[in-house]
XYZ file of N, CA, C and O in Angstrom:
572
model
N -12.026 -57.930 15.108
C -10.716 -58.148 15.659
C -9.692 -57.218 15.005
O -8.872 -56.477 15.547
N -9.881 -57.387 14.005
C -8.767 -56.134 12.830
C -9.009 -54.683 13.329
O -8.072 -53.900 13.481
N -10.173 -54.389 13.554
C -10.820 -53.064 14.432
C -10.198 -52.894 15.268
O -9.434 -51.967 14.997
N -10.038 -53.267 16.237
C -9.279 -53.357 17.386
C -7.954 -53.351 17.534
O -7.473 -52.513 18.297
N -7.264 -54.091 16.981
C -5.979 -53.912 16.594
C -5.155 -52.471 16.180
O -4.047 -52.082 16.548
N -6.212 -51.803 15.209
C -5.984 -50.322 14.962
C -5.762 -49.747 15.390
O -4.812 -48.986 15.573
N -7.252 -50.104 15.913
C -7.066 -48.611 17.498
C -6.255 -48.558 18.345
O -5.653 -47.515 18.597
N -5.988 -50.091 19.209
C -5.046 -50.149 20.055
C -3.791 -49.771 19.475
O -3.027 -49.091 20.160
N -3.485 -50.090 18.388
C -1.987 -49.639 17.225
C -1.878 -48.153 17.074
O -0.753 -47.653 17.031
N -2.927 -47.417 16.993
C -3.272 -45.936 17.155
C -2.716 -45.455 18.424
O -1.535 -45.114 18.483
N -3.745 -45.389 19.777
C -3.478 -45.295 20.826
C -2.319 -45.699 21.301
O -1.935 -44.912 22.166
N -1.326 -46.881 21.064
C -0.197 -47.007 21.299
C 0.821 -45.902 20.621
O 1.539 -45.345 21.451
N 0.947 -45.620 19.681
C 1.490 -44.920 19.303
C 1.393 -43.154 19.318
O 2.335 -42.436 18.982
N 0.340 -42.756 19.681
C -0.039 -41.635 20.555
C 0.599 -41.097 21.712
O 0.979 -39.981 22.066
N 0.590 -42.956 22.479
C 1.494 -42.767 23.880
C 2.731 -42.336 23.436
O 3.253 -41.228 23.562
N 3.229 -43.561 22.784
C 4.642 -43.332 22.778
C 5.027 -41.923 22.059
O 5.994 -41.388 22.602
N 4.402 -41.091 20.787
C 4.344 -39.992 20.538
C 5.071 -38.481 21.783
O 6.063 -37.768 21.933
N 3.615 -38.782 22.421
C 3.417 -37.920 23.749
C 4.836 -38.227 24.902
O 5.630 -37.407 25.363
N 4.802 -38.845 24.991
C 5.788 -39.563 25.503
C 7.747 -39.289 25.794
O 8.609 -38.942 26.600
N 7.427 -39.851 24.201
C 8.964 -39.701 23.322
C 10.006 -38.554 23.898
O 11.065 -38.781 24.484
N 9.325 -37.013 23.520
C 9.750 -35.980 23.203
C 9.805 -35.196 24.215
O 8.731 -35.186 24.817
N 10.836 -34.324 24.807
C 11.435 -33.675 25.767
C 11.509 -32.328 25.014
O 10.898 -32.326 23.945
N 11.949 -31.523 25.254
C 12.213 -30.311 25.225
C 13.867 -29.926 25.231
O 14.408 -29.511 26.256
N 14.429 -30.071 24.253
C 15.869 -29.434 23.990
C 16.595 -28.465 25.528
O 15.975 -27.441 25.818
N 17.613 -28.760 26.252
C 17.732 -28.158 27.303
C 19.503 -27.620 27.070
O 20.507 -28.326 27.158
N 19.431 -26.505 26.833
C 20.958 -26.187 25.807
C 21.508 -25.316 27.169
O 21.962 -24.204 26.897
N 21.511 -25.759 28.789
C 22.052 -24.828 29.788
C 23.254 -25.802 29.766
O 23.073 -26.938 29.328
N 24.758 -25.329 30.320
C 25.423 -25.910 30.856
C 25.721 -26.223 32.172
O 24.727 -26.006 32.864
N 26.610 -26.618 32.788
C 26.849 -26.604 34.236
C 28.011 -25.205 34.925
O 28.571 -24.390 34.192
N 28.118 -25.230 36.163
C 28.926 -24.166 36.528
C 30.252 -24.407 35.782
O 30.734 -25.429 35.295
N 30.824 -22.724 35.873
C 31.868 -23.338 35.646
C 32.909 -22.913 36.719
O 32.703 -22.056 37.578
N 34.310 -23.783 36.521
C 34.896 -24.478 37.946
C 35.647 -22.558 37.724
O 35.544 -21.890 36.695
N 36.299 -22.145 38.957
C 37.263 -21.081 38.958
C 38.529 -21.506 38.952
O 38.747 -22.717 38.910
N 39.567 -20.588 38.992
C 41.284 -21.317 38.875
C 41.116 -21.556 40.276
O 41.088 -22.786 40.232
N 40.958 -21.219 41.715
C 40.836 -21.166 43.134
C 40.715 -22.735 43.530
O 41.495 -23.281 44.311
N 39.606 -23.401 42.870
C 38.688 -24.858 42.710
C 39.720 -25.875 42.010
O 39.620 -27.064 42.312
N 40.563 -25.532 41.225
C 41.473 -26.105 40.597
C 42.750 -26.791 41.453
O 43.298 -26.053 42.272
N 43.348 -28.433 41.277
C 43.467 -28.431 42.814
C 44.630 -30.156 41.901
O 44.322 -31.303 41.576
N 45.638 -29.512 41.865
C 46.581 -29.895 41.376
C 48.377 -30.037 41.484
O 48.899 -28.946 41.715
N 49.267 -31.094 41.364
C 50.121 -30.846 42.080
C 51.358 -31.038 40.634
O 51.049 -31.903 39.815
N 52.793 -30.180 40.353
C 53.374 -30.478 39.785
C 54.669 -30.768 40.068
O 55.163 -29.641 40.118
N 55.571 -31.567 40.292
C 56.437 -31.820 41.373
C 57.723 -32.445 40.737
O 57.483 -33.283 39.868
N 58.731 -32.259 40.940
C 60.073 -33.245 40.580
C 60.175 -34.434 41.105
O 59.701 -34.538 42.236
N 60.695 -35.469 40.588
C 60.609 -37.005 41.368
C 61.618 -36.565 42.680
O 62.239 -35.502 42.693
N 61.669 -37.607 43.814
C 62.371 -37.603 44.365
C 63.495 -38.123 44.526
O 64.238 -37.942 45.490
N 63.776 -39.100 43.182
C 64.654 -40.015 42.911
C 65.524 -39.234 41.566
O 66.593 -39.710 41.184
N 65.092 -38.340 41.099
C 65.076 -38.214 39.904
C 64.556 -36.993 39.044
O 63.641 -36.947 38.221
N 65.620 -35.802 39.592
C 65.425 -34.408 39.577
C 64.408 -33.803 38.185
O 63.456 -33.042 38.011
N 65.271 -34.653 37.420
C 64.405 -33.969 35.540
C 63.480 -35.152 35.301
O 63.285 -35.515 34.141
N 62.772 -35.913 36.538
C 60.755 -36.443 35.919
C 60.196 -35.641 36.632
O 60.531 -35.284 37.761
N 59.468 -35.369 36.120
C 58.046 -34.006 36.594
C 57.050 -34.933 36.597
O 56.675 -35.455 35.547
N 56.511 -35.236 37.806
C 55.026 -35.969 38.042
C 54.158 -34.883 38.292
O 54.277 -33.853 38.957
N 52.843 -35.583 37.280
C 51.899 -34.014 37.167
C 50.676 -35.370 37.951
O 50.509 -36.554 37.661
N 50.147 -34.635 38.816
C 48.740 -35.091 39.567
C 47.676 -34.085 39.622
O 47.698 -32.923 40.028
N 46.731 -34.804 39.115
C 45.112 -33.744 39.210
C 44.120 -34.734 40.088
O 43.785 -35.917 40.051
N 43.865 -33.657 40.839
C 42.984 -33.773 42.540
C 41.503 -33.149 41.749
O 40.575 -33.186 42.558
N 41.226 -32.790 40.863
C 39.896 -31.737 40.976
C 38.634 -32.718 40.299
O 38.546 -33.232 39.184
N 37.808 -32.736 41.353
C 36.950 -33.951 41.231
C 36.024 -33.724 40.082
O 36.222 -32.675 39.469
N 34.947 -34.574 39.617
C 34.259 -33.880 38.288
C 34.834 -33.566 37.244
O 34.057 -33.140 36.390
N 35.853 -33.597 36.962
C 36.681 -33.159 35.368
C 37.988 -33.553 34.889
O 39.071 -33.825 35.409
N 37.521 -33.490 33.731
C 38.541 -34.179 32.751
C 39.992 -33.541 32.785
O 40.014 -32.410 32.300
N 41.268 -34.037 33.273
C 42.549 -32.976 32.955
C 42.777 -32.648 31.802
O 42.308 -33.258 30.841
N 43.665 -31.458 31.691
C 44.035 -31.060 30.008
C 45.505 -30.834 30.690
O 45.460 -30.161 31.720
N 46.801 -31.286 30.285
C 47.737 -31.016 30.516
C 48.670 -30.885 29.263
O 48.936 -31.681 28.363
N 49.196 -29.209 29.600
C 49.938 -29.102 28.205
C 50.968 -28.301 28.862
O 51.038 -27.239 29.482
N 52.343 -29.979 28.171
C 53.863 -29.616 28.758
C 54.511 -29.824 27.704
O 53.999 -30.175 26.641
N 55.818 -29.609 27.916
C 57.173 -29.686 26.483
C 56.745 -30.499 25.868
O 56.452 -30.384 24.678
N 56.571 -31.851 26.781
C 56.442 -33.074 25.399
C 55.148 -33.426 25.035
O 54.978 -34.592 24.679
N 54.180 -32.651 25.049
C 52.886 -32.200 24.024
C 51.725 -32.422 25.368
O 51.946 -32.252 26.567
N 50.468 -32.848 24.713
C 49.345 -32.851 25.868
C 49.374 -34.114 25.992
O 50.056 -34.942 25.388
N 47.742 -34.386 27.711
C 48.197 -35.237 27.696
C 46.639 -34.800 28.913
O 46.363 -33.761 29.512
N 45.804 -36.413 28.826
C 44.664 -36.063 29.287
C 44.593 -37.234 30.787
O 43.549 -37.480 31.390
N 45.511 -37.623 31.022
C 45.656 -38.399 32.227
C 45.871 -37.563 33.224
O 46.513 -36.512 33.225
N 45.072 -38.293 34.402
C 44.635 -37.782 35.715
C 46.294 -37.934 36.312
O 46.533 -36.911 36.955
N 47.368 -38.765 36.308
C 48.683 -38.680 36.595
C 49.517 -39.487 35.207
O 49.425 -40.359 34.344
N 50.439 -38.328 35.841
C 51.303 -38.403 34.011
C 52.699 -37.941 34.812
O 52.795 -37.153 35.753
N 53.939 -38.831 34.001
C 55.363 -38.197 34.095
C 55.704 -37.895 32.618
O 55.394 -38.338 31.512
N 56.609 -36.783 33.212
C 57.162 -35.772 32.012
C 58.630 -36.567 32.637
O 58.830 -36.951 33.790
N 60.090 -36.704 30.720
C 61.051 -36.971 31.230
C 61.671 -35.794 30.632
O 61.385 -35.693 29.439
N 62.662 -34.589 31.220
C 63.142 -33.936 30.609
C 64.690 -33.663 30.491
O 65.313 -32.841 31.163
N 65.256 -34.578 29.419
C 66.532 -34.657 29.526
C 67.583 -33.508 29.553
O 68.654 -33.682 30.135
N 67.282 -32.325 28.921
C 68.102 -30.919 29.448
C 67.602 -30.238 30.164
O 66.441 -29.866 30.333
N 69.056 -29.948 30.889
C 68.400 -28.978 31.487
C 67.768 -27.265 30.640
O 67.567 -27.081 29.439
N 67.607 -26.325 31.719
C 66.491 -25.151 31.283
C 65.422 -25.150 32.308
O 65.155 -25.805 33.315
N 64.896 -24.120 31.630
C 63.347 -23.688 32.679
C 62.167 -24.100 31.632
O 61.903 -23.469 30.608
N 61.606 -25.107 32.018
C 59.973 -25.258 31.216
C 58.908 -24.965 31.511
O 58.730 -24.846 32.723
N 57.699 -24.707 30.587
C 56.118 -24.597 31.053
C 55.324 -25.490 31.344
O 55.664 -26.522 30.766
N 54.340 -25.641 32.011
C 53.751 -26.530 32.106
C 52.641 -25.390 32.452
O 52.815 -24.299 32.995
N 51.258 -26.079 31.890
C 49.871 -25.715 31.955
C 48.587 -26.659 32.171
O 48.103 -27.388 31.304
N 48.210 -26.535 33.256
C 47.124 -27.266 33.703
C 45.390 -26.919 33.686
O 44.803 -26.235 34.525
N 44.924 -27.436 32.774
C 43.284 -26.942 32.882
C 42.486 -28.413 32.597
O 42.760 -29.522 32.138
N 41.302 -27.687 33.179
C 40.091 -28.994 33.326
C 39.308 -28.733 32.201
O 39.503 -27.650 31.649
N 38.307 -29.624 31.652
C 37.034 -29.820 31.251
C 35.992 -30.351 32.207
O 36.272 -31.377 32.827
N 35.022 -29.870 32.364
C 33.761 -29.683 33.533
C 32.607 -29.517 32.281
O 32.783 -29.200 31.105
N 31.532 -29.814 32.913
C 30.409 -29.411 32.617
C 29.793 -28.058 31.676
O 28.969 -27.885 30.778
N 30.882 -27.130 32.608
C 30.788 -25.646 32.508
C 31.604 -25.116 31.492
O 31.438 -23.995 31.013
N 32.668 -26.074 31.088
C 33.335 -25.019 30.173
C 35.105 -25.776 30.560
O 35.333 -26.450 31.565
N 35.930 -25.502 29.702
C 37.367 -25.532 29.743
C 38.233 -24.105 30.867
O 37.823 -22.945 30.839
N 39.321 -24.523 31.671
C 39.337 -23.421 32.070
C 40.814 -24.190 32.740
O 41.110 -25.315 33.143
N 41.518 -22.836 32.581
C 43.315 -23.379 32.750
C 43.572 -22.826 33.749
O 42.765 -21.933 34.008
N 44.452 -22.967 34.540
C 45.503 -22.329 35.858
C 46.727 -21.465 35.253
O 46.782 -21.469 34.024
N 47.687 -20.747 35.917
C 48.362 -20.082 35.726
C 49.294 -20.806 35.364
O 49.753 -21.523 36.254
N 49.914 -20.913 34.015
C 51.446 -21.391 33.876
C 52.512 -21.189 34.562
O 53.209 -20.183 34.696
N 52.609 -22.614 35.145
C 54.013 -23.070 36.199
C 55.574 -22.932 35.441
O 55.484 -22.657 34.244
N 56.519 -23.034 35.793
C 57.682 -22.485 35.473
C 58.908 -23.960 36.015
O 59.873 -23.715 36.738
N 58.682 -25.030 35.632
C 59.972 -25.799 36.648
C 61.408 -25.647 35.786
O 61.664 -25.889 34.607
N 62.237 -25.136 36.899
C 63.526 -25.270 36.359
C 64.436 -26.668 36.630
O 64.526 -27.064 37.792
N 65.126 -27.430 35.520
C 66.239 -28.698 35.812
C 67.555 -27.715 35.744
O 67.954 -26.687 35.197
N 67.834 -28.427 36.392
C 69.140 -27.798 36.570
C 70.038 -28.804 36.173
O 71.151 -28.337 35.932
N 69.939 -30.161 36.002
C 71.078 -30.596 35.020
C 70.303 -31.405 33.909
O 69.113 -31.371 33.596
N 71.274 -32.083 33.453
C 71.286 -32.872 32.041
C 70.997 -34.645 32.786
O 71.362 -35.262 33.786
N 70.228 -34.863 31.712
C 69.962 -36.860 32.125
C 70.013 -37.432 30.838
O 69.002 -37.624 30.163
N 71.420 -37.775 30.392
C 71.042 -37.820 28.792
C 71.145 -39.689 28.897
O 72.103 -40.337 28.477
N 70.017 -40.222 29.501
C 69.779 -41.859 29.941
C 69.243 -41.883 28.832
O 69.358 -42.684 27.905
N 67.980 -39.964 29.075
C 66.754 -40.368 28.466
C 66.885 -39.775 26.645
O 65.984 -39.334 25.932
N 67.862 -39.916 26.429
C 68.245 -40.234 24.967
C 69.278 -40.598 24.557
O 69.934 -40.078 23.654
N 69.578 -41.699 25.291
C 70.718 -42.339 25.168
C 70.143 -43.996 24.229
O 70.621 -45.037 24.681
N 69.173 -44.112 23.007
C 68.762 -44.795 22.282
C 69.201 -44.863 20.692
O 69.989 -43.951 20.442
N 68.934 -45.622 19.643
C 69.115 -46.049 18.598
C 68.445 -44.909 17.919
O 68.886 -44.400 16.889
N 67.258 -44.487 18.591
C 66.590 -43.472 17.577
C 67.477 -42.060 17.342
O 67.590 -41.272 16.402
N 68.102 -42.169 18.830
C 68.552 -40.360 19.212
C 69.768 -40.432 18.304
O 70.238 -39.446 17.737
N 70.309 -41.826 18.191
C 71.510 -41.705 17.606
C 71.282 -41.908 16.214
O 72.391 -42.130 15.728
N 70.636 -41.937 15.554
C 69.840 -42.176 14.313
C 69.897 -40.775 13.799
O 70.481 -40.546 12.740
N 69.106 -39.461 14.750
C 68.880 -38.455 14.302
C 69.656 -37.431 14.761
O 69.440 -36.340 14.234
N 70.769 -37.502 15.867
C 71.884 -36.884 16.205
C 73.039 -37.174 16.340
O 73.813 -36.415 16.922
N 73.450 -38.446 15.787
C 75.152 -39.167 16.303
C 75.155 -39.362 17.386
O 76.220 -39.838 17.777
N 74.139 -39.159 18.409
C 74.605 -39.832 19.786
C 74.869 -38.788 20.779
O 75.358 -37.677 20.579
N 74.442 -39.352 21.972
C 74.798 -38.585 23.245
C 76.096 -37.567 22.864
O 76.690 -38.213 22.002
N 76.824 -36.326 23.066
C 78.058 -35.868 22.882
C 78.781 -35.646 21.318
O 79.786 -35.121 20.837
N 77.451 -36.485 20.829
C 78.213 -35.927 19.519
C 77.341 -35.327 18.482
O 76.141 -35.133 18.675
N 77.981 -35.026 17.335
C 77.172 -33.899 16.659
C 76.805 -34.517 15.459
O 77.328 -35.611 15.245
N 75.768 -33.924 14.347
C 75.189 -34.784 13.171
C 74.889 -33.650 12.346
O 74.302 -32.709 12.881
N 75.218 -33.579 11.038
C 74.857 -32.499 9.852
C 74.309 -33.035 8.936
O 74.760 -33.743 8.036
N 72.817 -32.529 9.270
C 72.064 -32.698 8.439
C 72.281 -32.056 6.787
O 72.893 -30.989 6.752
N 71.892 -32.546 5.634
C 71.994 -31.828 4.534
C 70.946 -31.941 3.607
O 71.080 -32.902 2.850
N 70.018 -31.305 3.447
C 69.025 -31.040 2.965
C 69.355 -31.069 1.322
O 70.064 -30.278 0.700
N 68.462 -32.477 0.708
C 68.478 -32.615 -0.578
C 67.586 -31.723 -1.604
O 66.360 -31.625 -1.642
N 68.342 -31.245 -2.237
C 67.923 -30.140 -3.410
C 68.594 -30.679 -4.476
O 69.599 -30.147 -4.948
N 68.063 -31.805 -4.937
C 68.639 -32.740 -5.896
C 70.016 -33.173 -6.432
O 70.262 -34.056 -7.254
N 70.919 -32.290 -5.729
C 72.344 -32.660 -6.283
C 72.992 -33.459 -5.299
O 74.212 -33.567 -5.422
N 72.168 -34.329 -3.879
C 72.675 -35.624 -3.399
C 70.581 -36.091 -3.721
O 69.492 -35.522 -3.652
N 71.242 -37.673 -4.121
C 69.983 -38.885 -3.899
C 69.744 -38.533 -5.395
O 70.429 -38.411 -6.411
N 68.315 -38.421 -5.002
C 67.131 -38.666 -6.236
C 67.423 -36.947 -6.260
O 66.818 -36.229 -7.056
């Protein structure tokens, strides 16, 4: 009976041996072109300075990198309280590789100062309209 056990304990493990082990396969997948890339960046319609960013491109991960840093959601709003002209850059992750579109250009043309009209903004600038001087301690204010 112990005989047996062996062998079958042998032979089992032979299988699973034989079995187990694949062959390392280090190809990737295609990779997507800017053409395939299939994305929309748009001003609200309510609400000139939010930038709604939408990604259409099926199979891959978004990479979106705007003023207020990245940002890997398939739809995302940007709030941009001054105006100016900003960048925005759109690329995927696929199978194949990382791969970006041509940097977009949206211009605001005014000011929305709602969107720092908070405790923090006024914390680190005096507030909407007003001004704040910073003074950098070199030991002769504080510690």
């Amino acid at each position: 009976m112990n005989k047996r056990i062996k062998i079958f304990s042998f032979l089992a493990m032979l299988l699973i041996a034989f079995t187990a082990c694949q062959p390392d396969d280090y190809s990737m997948g295609s990779t997507l072109s800017k053409s395939e890339l299939k994305y929309s960046i748009t001003p609200s319609a309510t609400d000139p300075n939010m930038i709604i960013l939408k990604s259409s491109t099926p199979n891959a991960t978004p990479i979106w990198i705007t003023p207020s840093g990245r940002s890997l959601k398939m739809n995302d709003t940007v709030r941009l309280a001054f105006k100016g002209d900003y960048k925005f850059l759109y690329g995927v992750e696929s199978s194949g590789g990382v791969v970006f579109a041509d940097t977009v250009i949206v211009s605001i043309a005014q000011n929305n100062l709602s969107y720092v009209n908070d405790p923090l903004w006024t914390a680190l600038t005096g507030g909407v309209d007003k001004e704040k001087v910073w003074v950098a301690d070199n030991g002769k204010y504080g510690m």
